[in-house]
Short mmCIF file of C-alpha atoms and ligand atoms in Angstrom, two decimals:
data_model
loop_
_atom_site.label_atom_id
_atom_site.label_comp_id
_atom_site.label_asym_id
_atom_site.label_seq_id
_atom_site.Cartn_x
_atom_site.Cartn_y
_atom_site.Cartn_z
CA MET A 544 -1.71 2.84 -0.82
CA ILE A 545 -1.49 2.52 3.23
CA THR A 546 -4.83 3.02 5.32
CA VAL A 547 -4.62 4.99 8.73
CA GLN A 548 -6.90 5.51 11.45
CA ARG A 549 -9.43 8.66 10.86
CA CYS A 550 -11.77 10.40 13.37
CA GLN A 551 -14.86 10.66 12.24
CA ASP A 552 -15.98 13.36 13.99
CA CYS A 553 -13.06 16.25 13.01
CA GLY A 554 -11.17 14.41 10.77
CA ARG A 555 -8.02 14.27 11.86
CA ARG A 556 -6.18 11.10 10.97
CA TYR A 557 -3.44 8.89 13.11
CA PHE A 558 -1.09 6.26 12.90
CA PRO A 559 -0.75 3.99 15.06
CA GLY A 560 -4.15 4.21 16.12
CA ARG A 561 -5.72 5.61 19.06
CA LEU A 562 -8.83 5.00 21.52
CA LEU A 563 -9.61 8.82 21.56
CA CYS A 564 -8.94 11.39 19.21
CA ALA A 565 -6.36 13.99 20.84
CA ALA A 566 -8.07 16.71 18.82
CA CYS A 567 -11.59 16.32 19.80
CA ASP A 568 -11.43 13.44 22.54
CA GLY A 569 -14.20 11.77 19.94
CA ALA A 570 -14.11 7.78 20.00
CA ASN A 571 -15.32 6.83 16.81
CA PHE A 572 -12.84 6.10 13.84
CA THR A 573 -13.11 4.76 10.73
CA VAL A 574 -10.13 3.96 8.48
CA ALA A 575 -9.00 6.61 5.62
CA GLU A 576 -6.71 5.74 2.41
CA VAL A 577 -3.40 7.52 1.66
CA ALA A 578 -2.00 7.27 -1.07
CA LYS A 579 1.28 9.43 -1.32
CA ALA A 580 3.13 11.43 1.53
CA ARG A 581 5.87 14.38 1.40
CA ILE A 582 9.66 13.21 2.62
CA GLU A 583 10.36 15.52 5.68
CA THR A 584 13.39 14.04 6.88
CA SER A 585 15.49 11.47 5.80
CA THR A 586 18.24 9.34 7.71
CA LEU A 587 20.56 7.17 5.74
CA VAL A 588 20.66 3.66 8.30
CA HIS A 589 22.55 1.16 6.13
CA ASP A 590 24.93 2.64 3.77
CA ALA A 591 25.40 -1.18 1.70
CA ALA A 592 21.66 -1.41 0.85
CA ALA A 593 21.03 2.65 0.88
CA THR A 594 18.07 2.08 2.92
CA ARG A 595 16.86 5.68 4.57
CA LEU A 596 14.44 5.79 7.33
CA VAL A 597 12.30 8.99 6.43
CA THR A 598 9.24 10.70 8.45
CA LEU A 599 6.28 11.86 6.08
CA VAL A 600 3.65 14.24 6.08
CA ASP A 601 0.21 14.18 4.39
CA GLY A 602 -1.65 17.38 5.78
CA ASP A 603 -2.13 16.59 9.64
CA LEU A 604 -1.06 13.16 9.15
CA VAL A 605 2.89 12.02 10.43
CA LEU A 606 4.59 8.88 9.79
CA VAL A 607 7.72 7.15 9.99
CA GLY A 608 8.73 4.34 6.94
CA ALA A 609 11.62 2.81 5.19
CA LEU A 610 12.28 4.60 1.83
CA HIS A 611 12.96 1.87 -1.19
CA GLY A 612 14.42 3.86 -4.09
CA ARG A 613 15.87 7.12 -4.64
CA ALA A 614 13.66 10.45 -3.17
CA GLU A 615 15.12 13.60 -1.65
CA ARG A 616 13.82 15.67 1.04
CA GLY A 617 10.46 17.43 -0.19
CA ASP A 618 9.51 14.87 -2.54
CA LEU A 619 6.18 13.47 -2.78
CA VAL A 620 6.50 9.52 -2.31
CA PRO A 621 3.86 6.71 -2.77
CA LEU A 622 3.05 4.91 -0.09
CA HIS A 623 2.72 0.89 0.72
CA PRO A 624 2.17 -1.15 3.92
CA ARG A 625 4.67 -3.69 2.46
CA ALA A 626 8.08 -4.16 0.86
CA ILE A 627 7.64 -4.29 -3.05
CA ASP A 628 9.76 -5.43 -5.91
CA GLY A 629 10.81 -2.47 -8.13
CA PRO A 630 12.99 0.44 -7.98
CA GLY A 631 10.80 2.60 -6.00
CA PRO A 632 10.96 5.07 -4.82
CA VAL A 633 8.02 3.99 -2.10
CA ALA A 634 7.98 4.34 1.19
CA VAL A 635 7.31 1.12 3.20
CA VAL A 636 4.90 2.09 6.62
CA PRO A 637 4.59 -1.59 8.43
CA GLY A 638 1.27 -1.80 10.08
CA THR A 639 -1.13 -0.17 7.46
CA GLU A 640 -2.84 -2.73 5.82
CA SER A 641 -6.23 -2.20 5.64
CA ASP A 642 -6.86 -5.11 8.01
CA GLU A 643 -4.24 -3.65 10.57
CA THR A 644 -5.88 -0.12 10.81
CA ALA A 645 -9.41 -0.97 11.99
CA PRO A 646 -11.29 1.06 14.01
CA PRO A 647 -9.93 -0.08 18.00
CA SER A 648 -13.59 -0.98 18.69
CA ARG A 649 -13.71 -3.87 16.30
CA HIS A 650 -10.33 -5.19 17.77
CA LEU A 651 -11.17 -4.88 21.32
CA GLN A 652 -14.64 -6.75 20.41
CA GLU A 653 -12.47 -9.45 18.77
CA GLU A 654 -10.28 -9.19 21.89
CA THR A 655 -13.43 -10.15 24.65
CA SER A 656 -14.95 -12.55 22.29
CA ARG A 657 -11.89 -15.10 22.65
ZN1 LIG B 412 -11.46 14.26 16.05
#
């Protein structure tokens, strides 16, 4: 399970997060959880470790992740923000912990309060 940014006005999801929605120009975002996504492309990065870089699609959302374990193009795989133990398959998408994908306004407030 990963978290991504979700526009409160039109529902479109983004990762990485944005300040304005590309679909409706809305600036109100919340977070949404995504459990699985389908592998659209798969590229072998390092033969010895059999690590694959994959693009993943879940509706309007497109992500890039590292595939651990065996899965093929078209497979639905679980998503995780960090590498996990076990055979997989799991697609790791760094930066998608719940505290990392909070709406940008909160980040801006944290920045200015320092
Ligand atoms: Zn929107």
